Coordinates of C-alpha atoms in Angstrom, one line a residue:
Chain A
M1 CA -36.3 -13.1 -8.6
K2 CA -34.5 -13.0 -11.9
N3 CA -32.6 -16.1 -12.8
V4 CA -29.0 -15.4 -13.6
L5 CA -26.3 -17.6 -15.1
E6 CA -24.2 -17.5 -12.0
D7 CA -26.9 -19.5 -10.2
I8 CA -26.7 -22.5 -12.6
I9 CA -23.0 -23.0 -12.3
E10 CA -22.4 -26.4 -10.6
P11 CA -20.1 -26.6 -7.5
P12 CA -16.5 -27.0 -8.4
V13 CA -15.0 -30.5 -8.8
D14 CA -12.0 -31.3 -6.7
R15 CA -9.6 -32.4 -9.4
K16 CA -6.8 -31.0 -11.4
I17 CA -8.2 -28.4 -13.9
A18 CA -5.4 -29.3 -16.3
N19 CA -6.8 -32.8 -16.5
R20 CA -10.2 -31.7 -17.5
N21 CA -11.1 -33.0 -21.0
M22 CA -7.4 -33.2 -21.7
N23 CA -7.6 -36.5 -23.5
D24 CA -10.6 -35.3 -25.6
R25 CA -8.7 -32.3 -26.7
V26 CA -5.6 -34.2 -27.7
Q27 CA -7.7 -36.4 -29.9
D28 CA -10.1 -33.8 -31.2
I29 CA -8.0 -30.7 -31.8
P30 CA -5.1 -31.1 -34.3
G31 CA -1.8 -29.9 -32.8
W32 CA -3.2 -29.2 -29.3
G33 CA -0.4 -28.2 -27.0
M34 CA 2.3 -28.9 -29.6
D35 CA 4.0 -25.5 -29.2
A36 CA 3.5 -25.0 -25.5
D37 CA 6.7 -23.7 -23.9
P38 CA 6.9 -23.7 -20.1
D39 CA 9.8 -21.3 -20.2
N40 CA 7.8 -18.7 -22.0
D41 CA 6.2 -17.4 -18.8
P42 CA 5.9 -13.7 -18.7
T43 CA 5.3 -13.7 -14.9
Y44 CA 8.8 -15.1 -14.2
P45 CA 10.7 -14.4 -11.9
M46 CA 7.8 -13.0 -9.8
K47 CA 6.1 -16.3 -10.1
H48 CA 7.7 -19.7 -10.0
S49 CA 5.2 -21.8 -11.9
T50 CA 4.6 -25.1 -10.2
G51 CA 1.3 -26.0 -11.6
A52 CA -0.4 -25.0 -8.3
D53 CA -2.7 -22.8 -10.3
H54 CA -4.4 -25.9 -11.5
E55 CA -4.9 -27.3 -8.0
R56 CA -7.3 -24.7 -6.8
L57 CA -9.4 -26.6 -4.3
N58 CA -7.3 -29.3 -2.7
Y59 CA -4.4 -27.2 -1.2
V60 CA -3.5 -27.5 2.5
K61 CA -5.5 -24.9 4.4
A62 CA -4.9 -23.5 7.8
P63 CA -7.5 -24.0 10.5
Q64 CA -10.4 -21.6 10.3
Q65 CA -10.0 -18.6 12.6
R66 CA -13.0 -18.4 15.0
Q67 CA -15.4 -15.6 13.9
N68 CA -16.5 -13.5 16.9
I69 CA -17.1 -10.4 14.9
E70 CA -18.8 -9.4 11.7
V71 CA -16.5 -9.8 8.7
L72 CA -17.6 -8.5 5.4
R73 CA -16.7 -10.7 2.4
S74 CA -16.2 -9.9 -1.3
I75 CA -18.8 -11.7 -3.3
E76 CA -16.0 -12.8 -5.6
R77 CA -15.1 -15.5 -3.2
P78 CA -17.2 -18.2 -1.6
N79 CA -16.2 -17.9 2.0
I80 CA -14.1 -15.9 4.4
T81 CA -10.4 -16.5 4.5
R82 CA -8.9 -18.9 7.0
V83 CA -7.4 -15.9 8.8
F84 CA -8.8 -12.4 8.8
G85 CA -8.3 -9.0 10.4
T86 CA -10.4 -8.1 13.4
S87 CA -9.9 -4.4 13.4
T88 CA -12.9 -2.1 13.5
P89 CA -15.9 -4.3 12.5
P90 CA -18.7 -2.5 10.7
A91 CA -20.8 -0.4 13.0
G92 CA -23.7 2.1 12.9
L93 CA -24.8 3.9 9.7
S94 CA -21.4 3.5 8.1
G95 CA -21.5 -0.2 8.8
A96 CA -24.9 -0.4 7.1
I97 CA -23.5 1.4 4.0
R98 CA -20.6 -0.9 4.0
R99 CA -22.9 -4.0 4.1
Y100 CA -24.7 -2.6 1.0
A101 CA -21.4 -2.0 -0.8
Y102 CA -20.3 -5.6 -0.3
K103 CA -23.4 -6.8 -2.2
F104 CA -21.5 -5.7 -5.4
S105 CA -18.4 -7.1 -6.9
E106 CA -15.0 -5.4 -7.0
A107 CA -15.6 -4.7 -10.6
T108 CA -18.3 -2.1 -9.9
A109 CA -18.1 1.5 -9.1
T110 CA -21.0 1.0 -6.7
H111 CA -18.8 -1.2 -4.5
W112 CA -15.9 1.2 -4.2
M113 CA -17.6 4.5 -4.2
T114 CA -20.1 3.3 -1.6
L115 CA -17.2 2.3 0.6
I116 CA -15.7 5.8 0.2
L117 CA -19.1 7.2 1.2
A118 CA -19.1 4.9 4.2
D119 CA -15.6 6.1 5.2
R120 CA -16.8 9.7 5.2
V121 CA -19.8 8.9 7.3
D122 CA -17.5 6.9 9.6
V123 CA -15.5 10.1 10.3
I124 CA -18.6 11.8 11.6
Q125 CA -19.5 8.7 13.6
G126 CA -16.0 8.8 15.0
K127 CA -16.3 12.4 16.1
L128 CA -19.7 11.8 17.8
N129 CA -18.2 8.7 19.5
D130 CA -15.2 10.8 20.7
L131 CA -17.5 13.4 22.1
K132 CA -19.6 10.7 23.9
H133 CA -16.4 9.6 25.6
G134 CA -15.4 13.2 26.5
I135 CA -12.6 13.4 23.8
F136 CA -12.6 16.7 22.0
P137 CA -10.9 17.3 18.6
N138 CA -7.3 18.4 19.0
P139 CA -6.1 19.5 15.6
W140 CA -2.7 20.6 17.1
I141 CA -1.9 16.9 17.6
E142 CA -4.3 15.1 15.3
R143 CA -3.7 17.2 12.2
G144 CA 0.0 17.5 12.9
W145 CA -0.1 21.3 13.2
R146 CA 2.6 21.0 15.7
A147 CA 4.9 19.8 13.0
E148 CA 3.8 22.6 10.7
W149 CA 4.5 25.1 13.4
K150 CA 8.0 23.7 13.9
H151 CA 9.0 23.2 10.2
N152 CA 6.8 25.4 8.1
R153 CA 5.7 28.3 10.3
P154 CA 5.3 31.2 7.8
A155 CA 3.2 29.1 5.3
F156 CA 1.3 27.6 8.2
L157 CA 0.5 31.0 9.7
G158 CA -0.5 32.3 6.3
R159 CA -2.9 29.4 5.7
M160 CA -4.4 29.9 9.2
A161 CA -4.9 33.6 8.5
V162 CA -6.6 33.0 5.2
T163 CA -8.8 30.2 6.8
T164 CA -9.7 32.5 9.6
L165 CA -10.6 35.4 7.2
V166 CA -12.7 33.1 5.1
I167 CA -14.6 31.7 8.1
T168 CA -15.1 35.2 9.5
A169 CA -16.3 36.6 6.2
G170 CA -18.7 33.6 5.9
I171 CA -20.2 34.2 9.4
L172 CA -20.5 37.9 8.7
L173 CA -22.3 37.2 5.4
I174 CA -24.7 34.7 7.0
T175 CA -25.4 37.1 10.0
R176 CA -26.0 40.0 7.7
K177 CA -28.4 38.1 5.5
S178 CA -30.4 36.8 8.4
R179 CA -30.5 40.4 9.8
G180 CA -31.7 41.7 6.5
K181 CA -34.5 39.0 6.4
K182 CA -35.6 39.9 9.9
M183 CA -35.7 43.6 9.0
L184 CA -37.8 42.8 5.9
A185 CA -40.2 40.7 8.0
N186 CA -40.6 43.5 10.6
S187 CA -41.2 46.3 8.0
Chain B
M1 CA -1.0 0.2 24.8
L2 CA 0.1 3.1 22.6
A3 CA -0.8 2.9 18.9
M4 CA -1.6 5.2 16.0
N5 CA -5.4 5.7 15.7
F6 CA -6.9 6.9 12.4
R7 CA -9.6 9.4 12.9
G8 CA -10.4 10.5 9.3
P9 CA -8.5 12.0 6.4
Y10 CA -5.5 14.0 7.6
Q11 CA -6.4 13.2 11.2
I12 CA -4.6 10.6 13.4
R13 CA -4.0 10.3 17.0
P14 CA -1.4 8.7 19.2
D15 CA -3.7 6.7 21.4
R16 CA -2.5 5.3 24.8
N17 CA -5.7 3.4 25.4
R18 CA -5.7 0.9 22.5
P19 CA -6.5 -2.7 23.5
M20 CA -3.6 -5.2 23.5
P21 CA -3.8 -7.6 20.5
E22 CA -4.5 -11.2 21.3
I23 CA -3.8 -14.6 19.8
E24 CA -6.8 -15.3 17.6
H25 CA -5.6 -18.2 15.6
P26 CA -3.2 -21.1 16.3
Y27 CA -0.7 -19.7 13.8
D28 CA -0.7 -16.2 15.3
A29 CA 2.1 -14.5 17.2
I30 CA 2.1 -11.3 19.2
V31 CA 5.1 -9.1 18.5
R32 CA 6.4 -6.1 20.6
V33 CA 7.3 -3.6 17.9
T34 CA 10.9 -2.3 18.1
R35 CA 10.9 -0.1 14.9
S36 CA 8.3 0.8 12.4
L37 CA 8.2 3.1 9.4
V38 CA 5.7 5.3 7.7
C39 CA 5.4 4.2 4.1
G40 CA 4.5 6.4 1.1
S41 CA 1.5 4.2 0.6
D42 CA 0.3 4.9 4.2
L43 CA -0.2 8.5 2.9
H44 CA -2.9 7.2 0.5
L45 CA -4.7 6.0 3.6
Y46 CA -4.0 9.2 5.5
H47 CA -5.3 11.3 2.5
G48 CA -8.6 9.2 2.5
L49 CA -8.0 7.7 -1.0
V50 CA -8.2 4.0 -0.1
P51 CA -11.8 2.7 0.2
D52 CA -12.9 0.9 3.4
T53 CA -10.3 2.7 5.6
R54 CA -12.2 2.7 8.9
V55 CA -12.0 5.1 11.8
G56 CA -10.1 3.5 14.6
M57 CA -7.7 1.5 12.5
T58 CA -3.9 1.4 13.2
F59 CA -1.7 1.6 10.1
G60 CA 1.8 0.4 9.6
H61 CA 3.0 -2.5 7.5
E62 CA 6.8 -2.0 7.9
F63 CA 8.0 -3.1 11.3
T64 CA 10.4 -5.3 13.3
G65 CA 9.7 -6.6 16.8
I66 CA 10.3 -9.1 19.5
V67 CA 8.0 -12.2 19.7
E68 CA 6.1 -11.9 23.0
E69 CA 3.6 -14.8 22.6
I70 CA 2.9 -17.5 20.1
G71 CA -0.1 -19.6 19.1
S72 CA -0.3 -23.3 19.7
G73 CA 0.5 -24.1 16.0
V74 CA 3.6 -21.9 15.6
Q75 CA 6.8 -23.9 15.2
N76 CA 9.4 -21.7 13.6
L77 CA 9.5 -18.8 16.1
E78 CA 10.1 -18.7 19.8
V79 CA 9.3 -16.1 22.4
G80 CA 12.1 -13.6 22.5
D81 CA 13.1 -13.9 18.8
H82 CA 13.7 -10.5 17.2
V83 CA 12.0 -10.7 13.8
L84 CA 11.5 -8.6 10.7
V85 CA 7.9 -9.0 9.5
P86 CA 7.3 -8.7 5.7
F87 CA 4.3 -6.5 4.9
N88 CA 2.5 -9.4 3.1
I89 CA 0.3 -11.7 5.2
A90 CA 0.7 -15.0 3.6
C91 CA -0.6 -18.5 4.4
G92 CA 2.3 -20.3 2.5
T93 CA 0.1 -23.1 1.1
C94 CA -2.5 -21.6 -1.3
P95 CA -1.7 -21.9 -5.0
F96 CA -0.4 -18.3 -5.1
C97 CA 1.9 -18.7 -2.1
K98 CA 3.1 -22.0 -3.5
Q99 CA 4.3 -20.1 -6.6
E100 CA 6.0 -17.5 -4.4
L101 CA 3.4 -14.8 -5.0
Y102 CA 3.3 -14.0 -1.3
G103 CA 1.7 -10.6 -2.0
N104 CA -1.3 -12.3 -3.5
C105 CA -2.2 -14.9 -0.9
H106 CA -5.7 -16.4 -1.3
E107 CA -6.3 -17.0 2.4
A108 CA -5.5 -13.6 4.0
N109 CA -8.1 -11.1 2.8
S110 CA -11.8 -11.8 2.8
E111 CA -12.7 -8.3 1.8
A112 CA -11.0 -7.9 -1.6
T113 CA -9.9 -10.6 -3.9
A114 CA -7.9 -8.0 -5.9
V115 CA -5.7 -7.3 -3.0
G116 CA -3.5 -9.5 -0.7
G117 CA -3.5 -9.4 3.1
F118 CA -1.4 -6.5 4.5
F119 CA -0.8 -5.2 7.9
G120 CA -2.6 -1.9 8.7
Y121 CA -3.8 -1.3 5.2
A122 CA -7.6 -0.6 5.5
H123 CA -10.2 -3.4 5.1
T124 CA -9.3 -3.4 1.5
G125 CA -6.1 -5.0 2.7
G126 CA -7.9 -7.5 5.0
G127 CA -8.7 -5.4 8.1
Y128 CA -5.6 -6.1 10.1
D129 CA -4.2 -3.6 12.6
G130 CA -0.7 -2.6 11.8
G131 CA 2.7 -2.0 13.4
Q132 CA 2.6 1.7 14.2
A133 CA 1.9 0.5 17.7
E134 CA 3.7 -1.0 20.7
Y135 CA 2.3 -4.5 19.9
V136 CA 0.8 -6.2 16.9
R137 CA -0.9 -9.4 16.0
V138 CA 1.1 -11.3 13.3
P139 CA -1.0 -14.0 11.6
Y140 CA 0.7 -17.0 9.8
A141 CA 3.7 -16.3 12.0
D142 CA 5.5 -19.4 10.7
V143 CA 5.5 -18.2 7.1
S144 CA 6.8 -14.8 6.4
P145 CA 8.5 -13.4 9.6
I146 CA 12.2 -14.2 9.9
K147 CA 14.7 -13.7 12.7
I148 CA 16.9 -10.7 12.1
P149 CA 20.2 -12.1 11.0
E150 CA 23.1 -11.9 13.5
G151 CA 25.0 -8.6 13.0
M152 CA 22.3 -6.9 10.9
D153 CA 21.4 -3.4 12.1
I154 CA 17.7 -3.1 13.2
E155 CA 17.3 -0.1 10.9
D156 CA 18.4 -2.1 7.9
A157 CA 16.1 -4.9 9.0
V158 CA 13.0 -2.8 9.1
L159 CA 13.6 -1.5 5.6
L160 CA 13.7 -5.1 4.4
T161 CA 10.0 -5.5 5.3
D162 CA 8.9 -3.4 2.3
V163 CA 11.0 -0.6 0.9
V164 CA 14.0 -2.6 -0.3
P165 CA 12.1 -5.6 -1.7
T166 CA 9.5 -3.3 -3.3
G167 CA 12.2 -1.2 -5.0
Y168 CA 14.1 -4.3 -5.9
Q169 CA 11.1 -6.0 -7.5
A170 CA 10.3 -2.9 -9.4
A171 CA 13.7 -3.3 -11.1
E172 CA 13.5 -7.1 -11.3
Q173 CA 10.1 -7.3 -12.9
A174 CA 11.2 -4.7 -15.4
G175 CA 13.4 -7.3 -17.1
I176 CA 16.3 -4.9 -17.3
Q177 CA 19.0 -6.1 -19.8
K178 CA 22.7 -5.1 -19.6
G179 CA 23.1 -1.6 -21.0
D180 CA 19.4 -0.7 -20.8
T181 CA 18.3 2.9 -20.1
V182 CA 15.9 2.9 -17.1
V183 CA 13.7 5.8 -16.3
V184 CA 12.2 5.9 -12.8
F185 CA 9.2 8.2 -12.2
G186 CA 9.1 9.3 -8.6
A187 CA 12.0 10.0 -6.2
G188 CA 10.2 8.8 -3.1
P189 CA 11.8 6.0 -1.0
I190 CA 10.6 3.3 -3.4
G191 CA 11.7 5.2 -6.6
I192 CA 15.1 5.9 -5.0
M193 CA 15.4 2.2 -4.1
A194 CA 14.2 1.0 -7.5
A195 CA 16.8 3.3 -9.2
R196 CA 19.5 1.9 -6.9
C197 CA 18.5 -1.7 -7.6
A198 CA 18.3 -1.2 -11.3
W199 CA 22.1 -1.3 -11.3
F200 CA 22.1 -4.9 -9.9
F201 CA 20.5 -6.0 -13.2
G202 CA 23.1 -4.3 -15.3
A203 CA 21.4 -1.1 -16.3
G204 CA 23.5 1.1 -18.5
R205 CA 21.9 4.4 -17.5
V206 CA 19.4 5.2 -14.7
I207 CA 17.4 8.4 -14.7
I208 CA 15.0 9.5 -12.0
I209 CA 12.3 12.2 -12.5
D210 CA 10.4 14.1 -9.8
H211 CA 9.5 17.7 -8.9
I212 CA 11.1 17.9 -5.5
D213 CA 14.6 19.2 -5.6
Y214 CA 15.9 17.9 -2.3
R215 CA 14.7 14.4 -3.1
L216 CA 16.4 14.5 -6.5
E217 CA 19.6 15.6 -4.9
F218 CA 19.4 12.7 -2.5
A219 CA 18.6 10.2 -5.3
K220 CA 21.5 11.4 -7.3
K221 CA 23.9 10.4 -4.5
Y222 CA 22.2 7.4 -3.0
S223 CA 21.2 5.7 -6.3
Y224 CA 24.1 6.9 -8.4
C225 CA 21.7 8.1 -11.0
E226 CA 20.9 11.1 -13.1
A227 CA 18.1 13.2 -11.6
Y228 CA 15.8 15.8 -13.3
N229 CA 13.0 18.0 -12.1
F230 CA 10.0 17.9 -14.5
K231 CA 9.0 21.4 -13.4
E232 CA 12.0 22.5 -15.4
M233 CA 10.7 20.7 -18.6
N234 CA 8.0 21.6 -21.1
D235 CA 7.1 18.0 -21.5
P236 CA 8.8 15.1 -19.6
V237 CA 8.0 12.7 -22.5
V238 CA 9.8 14.8 -25.1
F239 CA 12.6 15.3 -22.6
V240 CA 13.1 11.5 -22.2
K241 CA 12.8 10.9 -25.9
K242 CA 15.5 13.5 -26.6
L243 CA 17.7 12.1 -23.8
T244 CA 17.5 8.7 -25.5
D245 CA 18.3 9.7 -29.0
W246 CA 14.6 10.1 -29.9
Y247 CA 14.2 6.4 -29.3
G248 CA 12.6 6.1 -25.9
A249 CA 13.7 4.4 -22.7
D250 CA 14.1 0.6 -22.6
V251 CA 12.4 0.4 -19.3
C252 CA 10.2 2.8 -17.3
I253 CA 9.3 2.3 -13.6
D254 CA 6.2 4.0 -12.2
A255 CA 7.1 4.5 -8.6
V256 CA 4.6 7.3 -8.0
G257 CA 1.1 5.8 -8.1
C258 CA -2.2 7.6 -7.5
E259 CA -0.9 10.9 -6.1
A260 CA 1.1 12.0 -9.1
V261 CA 1.1 15.7 -9.9
G262 CA 2.0 17.5 -13.1
H263 CA -1.0 17.1 -15.4
G264 CA -4.1 19.4 -14.7
L265 CA -6.8 17.0 -16.0
Q266 CA -5.4 14.0 -14.2
D267 CA -4.9 16.0 -11.0
I268 CA -8.5 17.3 -10.9
T269 CA -10.2 14.0 -11.8
G270 CA -7.9 12.2 -9.4
R271 CA -8.7 14.5 -6.5
M272 CA -12.4 14.4 -7.2
L273 CA -12.2 10.6 -7.2
L274 CA -13.6 10.5 -10.7
Q275 CA -10.6 8.0 -11.1
A276 CA -8.5 6.2 -8.5
G277 CA -6.1 9.1 -8.2
S278 CA -4.0 10.7 -10.9
G279 CA -2.6 8.5 -13.7
T280 CA 0.0 11.1 -14.8
A281 CA 3.0 8.9 -14.0
L282 CA 1.5 6.0 -16.0
H283 CA 1.0 8.3 -19.0
W284 CA 4.5 9.7 -18.9
A285 CA 6.0 6.2 -18.4
V286 CA 4.1 4.6 -21.3
N287 CA 4.8 7.4 -23.7
S288 CA 8.5 7.7 -22.7
L289 CA 9.1 4.0 -23.5
K290 CA 10.6 2.8 -26.7
K291 CA 8.4 0.5 -28.9
G292 CA 8.5 -2.9 -27.3
G293 CA 9.7 -1.4 -24.0
I294 CA 8.7 -2.6 -20.5
L295 CA 6.6 -0.7 -18.0
S296 CA 7.1 -1.8 -14.4
I297 CA 4.3 -0.5 -12.1
I298 CA 5.1 -0.5 -8.4
G299 CA 3.3 2.8 -7.4
V300 CA 0.0 2.1 -5.7
Y301 CA -3.3 2.8 -7.4
G302 CA -6.8 2.5 -6.0
P303 CA -8.9 -0.4 -7.1
P304 CA -11.7 1.2 -9.2
W305 CA -10.1 2.6 -12.4
N306 CA -7.6 5.0 -14.0
L307 CA -7.4 6.8 -17.2
A308 CA -4.5 4.9 -18.8
P309 CA -3.2 5.2 -22.4
I310 CA -4.1 1.6 -23.3
G311 CA -4.0 2.5 -27.1
S312 CA -0.4 3.5 -26.8
I313 CA 0.4 0.3 -24.8
M314 CA -1.1 -1.8 -27.6
N315 CA 0.3 0.1 -30.5
K316 CA 3.9 0.3 -29.1
G317 CA 3.8 -3.3 -28.0
I318 CA 4.5 -2.3 -24.4
T319 CA 4.8 -5.1 -21.8
V320 CA 3.2 -4.1 -18.5
R321 CA 4.5 -5.8 -15.4
A322 CA 3.2 -5.1 -11.9
N323 CA 2.6 -6.6 -8.5
Q324 CA 2.9 -6.0 -4.8
A325 CA 6.4 -7.1 -3.8
S326 CA 6.8 -10.7 -2.7
V327 CA 9.0 -10.0 0.3
K328 CA 9.6 -13.5 1.5
R329 CA 10.8 -14.6 -2.0
L330 CA 13.3 -11.8 -2.2
L331 CA 14.7 -11.7 1.3
P332 CA 17.6 -14.2 1.0
K333 CA 19.0 -12.3 -1.9
L334 CA 18.5 -8.9 -0.3
I335 CA 19.9 -10.0 3.1
D336 CA 23.0 -11.0 1.2
H337 CA 23.2 -7.6 -0.5
V338 CA 22.9 -5.8 2.8
M339 CA 25.2 -8.0 4.8
S340 CA 27.9 -7.8 2.2
G341 CA 27.7 -4.0 2.2
R342 CA 26.5 -3.6 -1.4
L343 CA 23.2 -2.1 -0.2
N344 CA 22.7 0.5 2.6
P345 CA 19.0 0.5 3.3
K346 CA 19.2 2.7 6.5
G347 CA 20.8 5.4 4.5
I348 CA 17.3 6.5 3.3
I349 CA 16.0 7.1 6.9
S350 CA 16.0 10.8 7.3
H351 CA 14.0 11.2 10.5
R352 CA 13.7 9.2 13.8
I353 CA 10.5 10.1 15.6
P354 CA 9.0 8.8 18.8
L355 CA 5.7 6.9 18.2
E356 CA 4.0 9.4 20.5
E357 CA 4.6 12.0 17.7
V358 CA 3.2 9.8 14.9
S359 CA 0.7 12.5 13.8
D360 CA 3.7 14.9 13.3
A361 CA 5.5 12.2 11.3
Y362 CA 2.5 11.8 8.9
R363 CA 2.1 15.6 8.5
M364 CA 5.8 16.1 7.7
F365 CA 5.8 13.2 5.3
S366 CA 2.6 14.3 3.6
K367 CA 3.7 17.9 3.2
K368 CA 7.4 17.0 2.5
L369 CA 8.6 19.2 5.5
D370 CA 12.1 19.4 6.7
N371 CA 13.5 17.6 3.7
I372 CA 12.0 14.3 4.8
I373 CA 12.8 11.2 2.9
K374 CA 11.7 8.4 5.2
P375 CA 10.4 8.6 8.8
L376 CA 11.2 5.9 11.3
L377 CA 9.0 5.5 14.4
I378 CA 10.4 4.3 17.7
P379 CA 7.9 3.0 20.3
P380 CA 8.5 3.9 23.9
R381 CA 9.0 0.4 25.0
A382 CA 11.2 -0.6 22.1
F383 CA 14.0 -2.0 24.1
A384 CA 12.3 -2.7 27.4
A385 CA 12.9 -6.2 28.9

């Protein structure tokens, strides 16, 4: 396996980052920190700087939530968070696709676009799962057609008519083509 | 229990067979929902634009409820407390929470470091089920949820979980100075609230731009602002420049996000997911600003990328400020505004819909039917003992 720079980074040291090499810098770099102005913080007022940014490792953490399900984790962090959501763990083919997506960082298209692909596969999985449990699609409720009927009836009926026409035309076209092929084969 | 159940883009189901949430951590609480809202950003999930939105999830990050059960480590809440629950899930002790960036907690979302932990907002938001349900699990219950102040209307309280703080922060982070001209793109609930809140910072003129007339009419009255329809303009940027003596706005607020319309190329590339939705509002906002102006982004964009005019941002010296609202930080100030009558959050609720009809609420909100501004969901057991 190819060696990459990430692998040779030493584990983080539990100390204030602000203290790292500070004394050296003060001595070695003329003027270091002279013009620093704590009030010149463009993130204020959203952020009240307390210096906590430089205490990244030793903050008080909540107890770890027990992990009874599979939780996917961004590779941009070392572990799962102390608390996590337990809704809809990865499952089936979509789950396998998601696991693949989480091998890539959040900076990559592969990560996000693969997740979108997994979402679409999940929809099909969901339909099959519904059928397995005797639940049939109910667009009247699930797609909110009831609301369209109530508040947008003319446009809704128009769209339904166009959709029906397109589907009928498609079916007719396919049937005619297959009939034509059969006739050619018989002649 | 009854809860909203996502079945795929444009498909959701009110599901009576959802399992009851359980205490999974000592800092958890179980809350019986009394009111919840459908947010404009829920529509991005509904439209299938947010990666890792899994079939079977329950959405909803704006809700109030009564505490039914608490974990062994919860100290600030008691069973029976009626609470408003900010949409941010925050631990309160990580470096980000300690600096009041509660929307960026480091211990609430394993699945995306770019995003904080949010209720009912896909696995990109941490994989938590949300509050469009009868019951919901609330992690870190001691940190963000607060008891609804005595005398506060529950409908005002539920709007303090997201809409009001998000609109307020849009204006706050814009660094508005007294007399500034503020242009808000998008007259959805957040844009309307941002326009309203811009006055708190001393704006001299507030302009809102959208393409839906009934929303512009509403914004004009609710937010005391000027309102214009971009469909009646050749070019919104030229319009704003002309409106500001060919100078440009001091501040622009993008309250639209990834589903903006109005620019063909952006619309097409956004819908085809060649970018994380359309960047039209960003373009208009950057180009409508004066040199050295401030762009406040509160509209939601997907994580991968967007076509944004970075060259103009650099050349004009634009300051870009953006974040998810830090609800807990803003609540004391906003509660004061509401209780003193300066702000009327519930005024933006246009529809009150039973949770059983959640799929209708989404469809209506998505298609802007019946002049909808903001739909409120009421669970069947909202006031049961």
